[in-house]
Tab-separated table of C-alpha atoms and ligand atoms in Angstrom:
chain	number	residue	atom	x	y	z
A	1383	UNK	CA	-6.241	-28.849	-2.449
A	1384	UNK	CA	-4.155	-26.090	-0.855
A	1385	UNK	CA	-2.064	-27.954	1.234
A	1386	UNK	CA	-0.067	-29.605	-1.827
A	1387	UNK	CA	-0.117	-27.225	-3.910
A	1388	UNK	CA	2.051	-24.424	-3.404
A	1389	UNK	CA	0.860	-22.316	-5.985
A	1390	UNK	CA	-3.331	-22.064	-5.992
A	1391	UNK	CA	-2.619	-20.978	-2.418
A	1392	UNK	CA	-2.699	-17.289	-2.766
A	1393	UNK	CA	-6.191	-17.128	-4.082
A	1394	UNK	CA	-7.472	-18.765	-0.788
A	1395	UNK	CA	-5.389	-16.158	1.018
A	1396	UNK	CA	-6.443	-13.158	-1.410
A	1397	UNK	CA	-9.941	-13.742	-0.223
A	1398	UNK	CA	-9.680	-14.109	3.303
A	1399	UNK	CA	-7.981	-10.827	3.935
A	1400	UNK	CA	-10.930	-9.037	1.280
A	1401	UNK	CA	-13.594	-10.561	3.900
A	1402	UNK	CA	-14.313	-7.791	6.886
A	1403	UNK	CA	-14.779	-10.850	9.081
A	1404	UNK	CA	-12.045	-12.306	9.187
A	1405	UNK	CA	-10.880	-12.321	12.485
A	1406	UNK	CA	-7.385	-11.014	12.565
A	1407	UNK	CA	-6.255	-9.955	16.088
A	1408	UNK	CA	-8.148	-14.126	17.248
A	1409	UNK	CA	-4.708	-15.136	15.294
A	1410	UNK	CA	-2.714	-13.715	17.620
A	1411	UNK	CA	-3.761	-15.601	20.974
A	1412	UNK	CA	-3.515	-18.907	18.699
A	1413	UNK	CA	0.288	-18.244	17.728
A	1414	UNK	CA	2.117	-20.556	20.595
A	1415	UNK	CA	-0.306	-23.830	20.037
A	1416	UNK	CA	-0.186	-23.135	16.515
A	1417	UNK	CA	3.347	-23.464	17.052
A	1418	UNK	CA	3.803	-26.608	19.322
A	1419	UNK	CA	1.243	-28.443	16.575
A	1420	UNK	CA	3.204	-27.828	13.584
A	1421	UNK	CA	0.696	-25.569	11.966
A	1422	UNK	CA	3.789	-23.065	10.135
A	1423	UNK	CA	5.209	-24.685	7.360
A	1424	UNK	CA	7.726	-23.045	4.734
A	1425	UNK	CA	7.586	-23.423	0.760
A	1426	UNK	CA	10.799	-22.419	-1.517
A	1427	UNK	CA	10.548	-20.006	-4.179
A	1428	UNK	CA	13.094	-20.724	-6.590
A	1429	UNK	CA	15.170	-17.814	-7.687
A	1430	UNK	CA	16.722	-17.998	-11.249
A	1431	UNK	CA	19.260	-17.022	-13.577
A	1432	UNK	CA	17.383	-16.581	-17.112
A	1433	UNK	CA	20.699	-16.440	-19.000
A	1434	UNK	CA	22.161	-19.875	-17.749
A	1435	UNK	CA	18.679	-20.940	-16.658
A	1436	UNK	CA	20.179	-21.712	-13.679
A	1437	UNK	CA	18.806	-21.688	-10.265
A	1438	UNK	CA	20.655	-19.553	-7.947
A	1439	UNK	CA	18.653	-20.419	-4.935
A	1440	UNK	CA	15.359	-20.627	-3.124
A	1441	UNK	CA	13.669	-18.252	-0.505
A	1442	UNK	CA	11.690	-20.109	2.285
A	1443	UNK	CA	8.247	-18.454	2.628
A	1444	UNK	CA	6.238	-18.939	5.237
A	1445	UNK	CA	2.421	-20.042	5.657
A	1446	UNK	CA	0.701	-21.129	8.272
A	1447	UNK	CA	-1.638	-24.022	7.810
A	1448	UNK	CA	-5.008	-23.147	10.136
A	1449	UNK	CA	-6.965	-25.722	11.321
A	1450	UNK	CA	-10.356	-24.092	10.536
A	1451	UNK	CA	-9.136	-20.881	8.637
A	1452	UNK	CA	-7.377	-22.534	5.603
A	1453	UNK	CA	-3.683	-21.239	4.573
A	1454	UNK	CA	-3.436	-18.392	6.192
A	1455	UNK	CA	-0.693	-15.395	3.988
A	1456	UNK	CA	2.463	-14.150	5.827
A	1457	UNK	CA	1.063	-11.352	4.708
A	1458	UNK	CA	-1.186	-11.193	7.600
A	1459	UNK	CA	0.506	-13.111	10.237
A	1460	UNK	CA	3.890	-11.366	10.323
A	1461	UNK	CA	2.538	-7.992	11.344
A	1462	UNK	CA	0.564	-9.285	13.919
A	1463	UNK	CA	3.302	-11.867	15.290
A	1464	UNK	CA	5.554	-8.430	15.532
A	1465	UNK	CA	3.418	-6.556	17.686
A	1466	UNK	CA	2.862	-9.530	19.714
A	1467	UNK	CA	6.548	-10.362	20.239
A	1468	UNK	CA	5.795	-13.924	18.962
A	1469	UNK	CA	8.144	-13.298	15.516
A	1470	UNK	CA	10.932	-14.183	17.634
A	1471	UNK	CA	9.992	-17.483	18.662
A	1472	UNK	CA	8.510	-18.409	15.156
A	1473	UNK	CA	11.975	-16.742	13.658
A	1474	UNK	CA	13.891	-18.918	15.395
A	1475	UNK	CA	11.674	-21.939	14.064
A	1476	UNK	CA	11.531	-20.621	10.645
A	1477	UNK	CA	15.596	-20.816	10.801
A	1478	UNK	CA	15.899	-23.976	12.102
A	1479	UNK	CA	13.504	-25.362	9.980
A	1480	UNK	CA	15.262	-24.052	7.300
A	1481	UNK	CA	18.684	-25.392	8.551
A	1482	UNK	CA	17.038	-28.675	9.043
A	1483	UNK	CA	15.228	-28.686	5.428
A	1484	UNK	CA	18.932	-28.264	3.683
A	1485	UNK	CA	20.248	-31.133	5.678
A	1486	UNK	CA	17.634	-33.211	4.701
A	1487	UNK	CA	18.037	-32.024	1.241
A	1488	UNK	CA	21.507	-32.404	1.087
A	1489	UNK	CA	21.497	-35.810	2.699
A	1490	UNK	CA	18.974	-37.122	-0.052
A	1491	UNK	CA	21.001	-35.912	-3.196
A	1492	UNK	CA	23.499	-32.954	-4.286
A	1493	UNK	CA	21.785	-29.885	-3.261
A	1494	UNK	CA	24.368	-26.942	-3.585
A	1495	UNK	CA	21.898	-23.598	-3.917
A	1496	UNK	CA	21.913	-21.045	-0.777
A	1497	UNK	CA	19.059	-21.003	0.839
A	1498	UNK	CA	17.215	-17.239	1.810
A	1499	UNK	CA	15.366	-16.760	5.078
A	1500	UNK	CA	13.360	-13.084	5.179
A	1501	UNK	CA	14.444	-11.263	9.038
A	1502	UNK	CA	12.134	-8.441	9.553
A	1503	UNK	CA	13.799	-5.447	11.154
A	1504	UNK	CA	11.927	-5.784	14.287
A	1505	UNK	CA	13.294	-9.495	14.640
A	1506	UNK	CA	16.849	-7.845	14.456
A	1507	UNK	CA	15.981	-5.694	17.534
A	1508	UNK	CA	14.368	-8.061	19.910
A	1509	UNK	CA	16.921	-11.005	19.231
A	1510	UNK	CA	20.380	-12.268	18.567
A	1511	UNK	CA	19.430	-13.304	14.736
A	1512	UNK	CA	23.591	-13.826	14.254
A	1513	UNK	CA	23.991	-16.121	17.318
A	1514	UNK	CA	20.510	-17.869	16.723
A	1515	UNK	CA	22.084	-18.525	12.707
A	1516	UNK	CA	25.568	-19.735	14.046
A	1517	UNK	CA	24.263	-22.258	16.637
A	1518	UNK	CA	21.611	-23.436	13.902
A	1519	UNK	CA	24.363	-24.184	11.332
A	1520	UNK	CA	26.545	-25.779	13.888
A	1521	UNK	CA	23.624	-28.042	15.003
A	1522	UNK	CA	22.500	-28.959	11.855
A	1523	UNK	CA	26.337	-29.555	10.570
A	1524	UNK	CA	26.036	-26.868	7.537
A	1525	UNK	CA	28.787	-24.715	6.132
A	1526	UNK	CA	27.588	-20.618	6.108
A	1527	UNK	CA	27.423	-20.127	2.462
A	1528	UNK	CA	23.830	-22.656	2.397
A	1529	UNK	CA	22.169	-19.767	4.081
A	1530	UNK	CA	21.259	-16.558	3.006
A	1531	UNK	CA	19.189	-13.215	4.772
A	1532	UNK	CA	16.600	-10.992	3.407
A	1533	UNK	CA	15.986	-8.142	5.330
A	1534	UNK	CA	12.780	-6.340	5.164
A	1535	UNK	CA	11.727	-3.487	6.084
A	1536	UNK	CA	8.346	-2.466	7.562
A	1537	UNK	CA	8.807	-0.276	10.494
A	1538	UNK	CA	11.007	3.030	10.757
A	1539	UNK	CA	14.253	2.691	11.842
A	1540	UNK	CA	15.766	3.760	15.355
A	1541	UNK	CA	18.291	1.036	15.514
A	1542	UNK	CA	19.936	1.932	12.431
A	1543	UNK	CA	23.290	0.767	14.481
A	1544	UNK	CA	21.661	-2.850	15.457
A	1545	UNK	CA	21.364	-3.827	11.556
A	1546	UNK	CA	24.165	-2.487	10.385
A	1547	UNK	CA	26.035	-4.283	13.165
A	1548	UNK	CA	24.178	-7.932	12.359
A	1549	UNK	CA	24.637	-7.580	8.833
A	1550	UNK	CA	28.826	-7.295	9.259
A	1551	UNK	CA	28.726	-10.207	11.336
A	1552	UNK	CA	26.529	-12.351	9.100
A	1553	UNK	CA	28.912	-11.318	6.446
A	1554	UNK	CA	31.889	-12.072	8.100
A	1555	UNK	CA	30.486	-15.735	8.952
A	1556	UNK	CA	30.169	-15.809	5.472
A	1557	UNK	CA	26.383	-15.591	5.213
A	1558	UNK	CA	24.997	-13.397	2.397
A	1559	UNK	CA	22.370	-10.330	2.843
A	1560	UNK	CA	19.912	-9.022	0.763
A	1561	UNK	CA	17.880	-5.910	1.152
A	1562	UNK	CA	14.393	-6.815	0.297
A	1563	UNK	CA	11.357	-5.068	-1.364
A	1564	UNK	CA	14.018	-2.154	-2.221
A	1565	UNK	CA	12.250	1.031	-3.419
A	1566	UNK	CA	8.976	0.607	-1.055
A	1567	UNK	CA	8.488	1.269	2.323
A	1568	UNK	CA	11.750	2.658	4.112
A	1569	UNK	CA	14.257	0.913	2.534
A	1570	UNK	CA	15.994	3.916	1.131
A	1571	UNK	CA	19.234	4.868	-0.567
A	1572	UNK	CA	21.294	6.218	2.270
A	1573	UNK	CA	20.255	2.019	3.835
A	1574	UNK	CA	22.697	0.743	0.553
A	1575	UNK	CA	25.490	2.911	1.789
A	1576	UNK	CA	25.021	2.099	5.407
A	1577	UNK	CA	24.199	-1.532	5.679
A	1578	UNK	CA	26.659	-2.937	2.636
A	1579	UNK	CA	24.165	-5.617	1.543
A	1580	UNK	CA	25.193	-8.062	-0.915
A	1581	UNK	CA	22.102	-8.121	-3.059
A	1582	UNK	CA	19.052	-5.776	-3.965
A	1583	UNK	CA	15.575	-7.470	-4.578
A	1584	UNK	CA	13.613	-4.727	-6.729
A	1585	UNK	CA	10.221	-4.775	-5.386
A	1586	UNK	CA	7.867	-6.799	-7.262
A	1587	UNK	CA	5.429	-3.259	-7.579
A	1588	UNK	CA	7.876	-2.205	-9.799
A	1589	UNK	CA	8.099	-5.101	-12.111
A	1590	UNK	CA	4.168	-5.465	-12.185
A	1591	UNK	CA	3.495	-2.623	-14.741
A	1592	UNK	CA	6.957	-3.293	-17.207
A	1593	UNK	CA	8.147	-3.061	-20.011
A	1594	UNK	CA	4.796	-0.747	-20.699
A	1595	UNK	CA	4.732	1.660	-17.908
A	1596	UNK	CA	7.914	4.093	-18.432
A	1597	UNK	CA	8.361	5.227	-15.237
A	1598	UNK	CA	8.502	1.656	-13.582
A	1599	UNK	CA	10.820	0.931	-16.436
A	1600	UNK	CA	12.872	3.804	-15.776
A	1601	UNK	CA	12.930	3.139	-11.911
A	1602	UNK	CA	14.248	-0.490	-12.389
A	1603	UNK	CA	17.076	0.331	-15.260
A	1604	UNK	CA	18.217	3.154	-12.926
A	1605	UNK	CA	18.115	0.244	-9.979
A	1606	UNK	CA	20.065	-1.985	-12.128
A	1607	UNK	CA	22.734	0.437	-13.134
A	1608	UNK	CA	23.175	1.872	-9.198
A	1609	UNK	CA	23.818	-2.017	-8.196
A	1610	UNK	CA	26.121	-2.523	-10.834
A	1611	UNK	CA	27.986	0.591	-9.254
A	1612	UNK	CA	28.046	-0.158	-5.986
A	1613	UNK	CA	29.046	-3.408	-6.864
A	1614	UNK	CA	25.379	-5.325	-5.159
A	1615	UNK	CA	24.451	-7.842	-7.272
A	1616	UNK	CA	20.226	-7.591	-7.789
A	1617	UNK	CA	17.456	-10.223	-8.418
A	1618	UNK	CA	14.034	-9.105	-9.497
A	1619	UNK	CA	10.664	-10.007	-7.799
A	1620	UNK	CA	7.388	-10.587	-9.074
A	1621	UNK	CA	8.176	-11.413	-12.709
A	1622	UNK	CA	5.223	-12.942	-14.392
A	1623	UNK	CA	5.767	-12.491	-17.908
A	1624	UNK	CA	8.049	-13.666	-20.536
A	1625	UNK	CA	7.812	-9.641	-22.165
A	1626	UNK	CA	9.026	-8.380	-18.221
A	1627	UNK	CA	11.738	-10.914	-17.960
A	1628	UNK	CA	13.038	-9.920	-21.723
A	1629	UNK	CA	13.179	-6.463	-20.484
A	1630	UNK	CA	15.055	-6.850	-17.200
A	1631	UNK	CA	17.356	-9.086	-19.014
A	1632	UNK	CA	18.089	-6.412	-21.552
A	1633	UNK	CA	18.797	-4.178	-18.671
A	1634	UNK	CA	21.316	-6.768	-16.984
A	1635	UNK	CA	19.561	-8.085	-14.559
A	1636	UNK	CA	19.817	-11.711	-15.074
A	1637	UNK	CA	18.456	-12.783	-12.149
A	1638	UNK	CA	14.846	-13.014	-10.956
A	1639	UNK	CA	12.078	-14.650	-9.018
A	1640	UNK	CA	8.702	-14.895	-9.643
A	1641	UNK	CA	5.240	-16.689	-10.791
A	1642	UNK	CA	6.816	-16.809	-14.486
A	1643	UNK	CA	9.499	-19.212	-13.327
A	1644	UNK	CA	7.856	-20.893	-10.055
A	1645	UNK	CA	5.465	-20.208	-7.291
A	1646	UNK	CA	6.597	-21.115	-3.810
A	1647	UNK	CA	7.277	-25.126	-3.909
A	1648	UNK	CA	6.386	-27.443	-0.948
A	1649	UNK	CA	9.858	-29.065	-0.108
A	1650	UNK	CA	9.107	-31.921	-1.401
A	1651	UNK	CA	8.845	-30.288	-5.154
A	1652	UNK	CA	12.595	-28.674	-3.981
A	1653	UNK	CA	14.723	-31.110	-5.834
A	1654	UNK	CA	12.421	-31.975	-8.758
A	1655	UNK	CA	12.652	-28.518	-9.892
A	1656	UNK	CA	15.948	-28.285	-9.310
A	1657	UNK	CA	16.561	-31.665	-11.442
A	1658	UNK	CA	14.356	-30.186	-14.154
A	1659	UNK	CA	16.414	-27.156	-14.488
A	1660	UNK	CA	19.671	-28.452	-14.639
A	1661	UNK	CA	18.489	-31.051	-17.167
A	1662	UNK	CA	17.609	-28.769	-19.905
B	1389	LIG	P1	8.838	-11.189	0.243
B	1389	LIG	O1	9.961	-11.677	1.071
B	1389	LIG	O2	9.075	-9.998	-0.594
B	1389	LIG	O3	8.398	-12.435	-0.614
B	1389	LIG	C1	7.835	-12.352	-1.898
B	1389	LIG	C2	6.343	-12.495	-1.862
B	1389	LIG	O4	5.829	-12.286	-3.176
B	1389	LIG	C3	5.860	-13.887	-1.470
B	1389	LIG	O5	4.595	-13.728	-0.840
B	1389	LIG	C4	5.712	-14.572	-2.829
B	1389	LIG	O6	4.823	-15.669	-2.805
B	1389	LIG	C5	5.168	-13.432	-3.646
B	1389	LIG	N1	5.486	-13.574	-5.071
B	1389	LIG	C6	6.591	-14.116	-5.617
B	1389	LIG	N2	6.560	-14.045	-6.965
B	1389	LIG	C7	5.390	-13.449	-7.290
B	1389	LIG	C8	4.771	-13.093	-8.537
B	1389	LIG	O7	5.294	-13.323	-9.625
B	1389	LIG	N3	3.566	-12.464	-8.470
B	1389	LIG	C9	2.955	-12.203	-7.288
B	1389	LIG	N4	1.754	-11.607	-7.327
B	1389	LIG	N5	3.502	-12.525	-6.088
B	1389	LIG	C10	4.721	-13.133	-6.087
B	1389	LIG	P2	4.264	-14.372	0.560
B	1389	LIG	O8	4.839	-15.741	0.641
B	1389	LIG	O9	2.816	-14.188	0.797
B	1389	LIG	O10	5.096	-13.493	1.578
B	1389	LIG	C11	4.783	-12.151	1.820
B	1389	LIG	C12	5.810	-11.493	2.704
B	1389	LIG	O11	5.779	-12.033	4.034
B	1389	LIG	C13	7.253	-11.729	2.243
B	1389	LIG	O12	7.557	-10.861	1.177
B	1389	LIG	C14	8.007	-11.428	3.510
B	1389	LIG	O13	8.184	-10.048	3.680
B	1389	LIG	C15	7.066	-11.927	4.582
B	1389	LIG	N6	7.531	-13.239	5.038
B	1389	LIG	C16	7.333	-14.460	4.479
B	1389	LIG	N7	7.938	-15.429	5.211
B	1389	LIG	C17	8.550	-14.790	6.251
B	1389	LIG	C18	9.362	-15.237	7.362
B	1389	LIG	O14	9.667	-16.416	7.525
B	1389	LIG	N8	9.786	-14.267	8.239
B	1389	LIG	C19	9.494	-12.949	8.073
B	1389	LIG	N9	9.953	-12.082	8.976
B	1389	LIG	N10	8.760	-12.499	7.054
B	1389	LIG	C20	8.289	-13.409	6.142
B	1390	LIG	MG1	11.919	-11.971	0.775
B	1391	LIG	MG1	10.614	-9.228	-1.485
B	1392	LIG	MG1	7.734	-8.345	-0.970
């Protein structure tokens, strides 16, 4: 039953994109009615503090729910929705659905934990993402701080100016920004002088192979250590074992995300995890 449970999802997903058949560019032409009938939905991976055991937040992920083809992996959609231009509509909806989801949330109990949306670069380029995030808090009657933006990167960067640019204005709304999947791709180390993030999410490739593999180990220590200096605070991604969270604990990094502590929730599993949490 993939539709209610967050977690067995992936394997569904896993296979699909193994299978040569699968059909990937047909997605594209079925992005806008896919749209209108509700077909994207977002789960919330929980992020966590292992030395409190608090949670610190949750990152909206999203899925989209195919009539025929199952759960389809954002894995696969999100490259094809950039080429086709539709990541800005189904941006906008993945903020406001978002903005809506905390209202409801707050509205049904206390809910106090930011909430991250991911912003791909190219998303930054074709659209206003700081205007689109103001107006969405306004209309949904949220303060800044509920909202948080991971920005990943995929695609080289021409518009170095753009991003740096959006993420001073988030930050002077008061909205936080991470830099996501750090160490992969392009995200480099002249982008943490440059852009100012607030937070670096090591790239779960790197956490995969610890505390055995010493060059993965020494890669995420150093990681820790050159937040700590430039004053970035840095969550962990990917952690699936108790032996990998031990380790990036004993390197001070307290805070992390992965299968270990939760797989991405339906929002209806939101507050029971959060209620579990803070019970203990
Ligand atoms: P991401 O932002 O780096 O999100 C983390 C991905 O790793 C998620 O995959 C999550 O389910 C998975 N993950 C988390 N913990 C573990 C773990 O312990 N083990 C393993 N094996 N995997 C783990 P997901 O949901 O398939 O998303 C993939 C990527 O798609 C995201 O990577 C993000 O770059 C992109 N994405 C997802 N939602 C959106 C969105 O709304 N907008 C944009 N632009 N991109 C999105
Ligand atoms: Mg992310
Ligand atoms: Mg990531
Ligand atoms: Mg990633």
């Amino acid at each position: 039953n993939v539709k209610s449970t967050g977690g067995n999802a992936s394997l569904i997903y896993d296979e699909k994109m193994a299978d040569p058949a699968f059909e990937y560019f047909a997605l594209q032409g079925e992005f806008r009615k896919a749209l209108i009938q509700n077909q994207f939905i977002l789960h919330y991976q929980p992020k966590v503090n292992i030395e409190t055991g608090e949670v610190i937040g949750v990152e909206a992920l999203v899925r989209w729910n195919h009539p025929t083809k199952g759960l389809i992996s954002p894995a696969i959609f999100i490259p094809l929705a950039e080429e086709s231009g539709f990541i800005m509509e189904l941006g906008a909806w993945v903020i406001e659905e978002t903005c809506r989801q905390i209202r409801a949330w707050k509205e049904a109990g206390p809910f106090n934990i930011r909430v991250a949306v991911n912003v791909s670069v190219r998303q930054f380029i074709q659209q206003d993402v700081v205007i689109l995030v103001k107006e969405t808090l306004k209309k949904e009657g949220l303060p800044p701080n509920c909202l948080e933006i991971e920005i990943t990167e995929s695609v080289f960067v021409k518009h170095e100016n753009i991003i740096q640019d959006a993420i001073a204005n988030l930050q002077d709304i008061g909205i936080r920004v991470s830099i996501d999947d750090f160490g992969t791709g392009y995200a480099s180390l002249s982008y943490l002088k440059q852009f100012r993030a607030n937070t670096i999410k090591i790239d779960r490739s790197f956490i995969r192979s610890l505390p055995e593999m010493k060059d993965d180990a020494a890669i995420v220590s150093a990681v820790i250590t050159l937040a700590r200096k430039l004053n970035m605070d840095v969550v962990a991604e990917g952690v699936e074992t108790k032996e990998q969270a031990e380790f990036l604990l004993g390197k001070g990094c307290s805070d992390v995300q992965g299968f270990y502590y939760s797989k991405p929730l339906p929002a209806e599993e939101v507050p029971k995890f959060l209620e579990k949490k803070s019970g203990k």
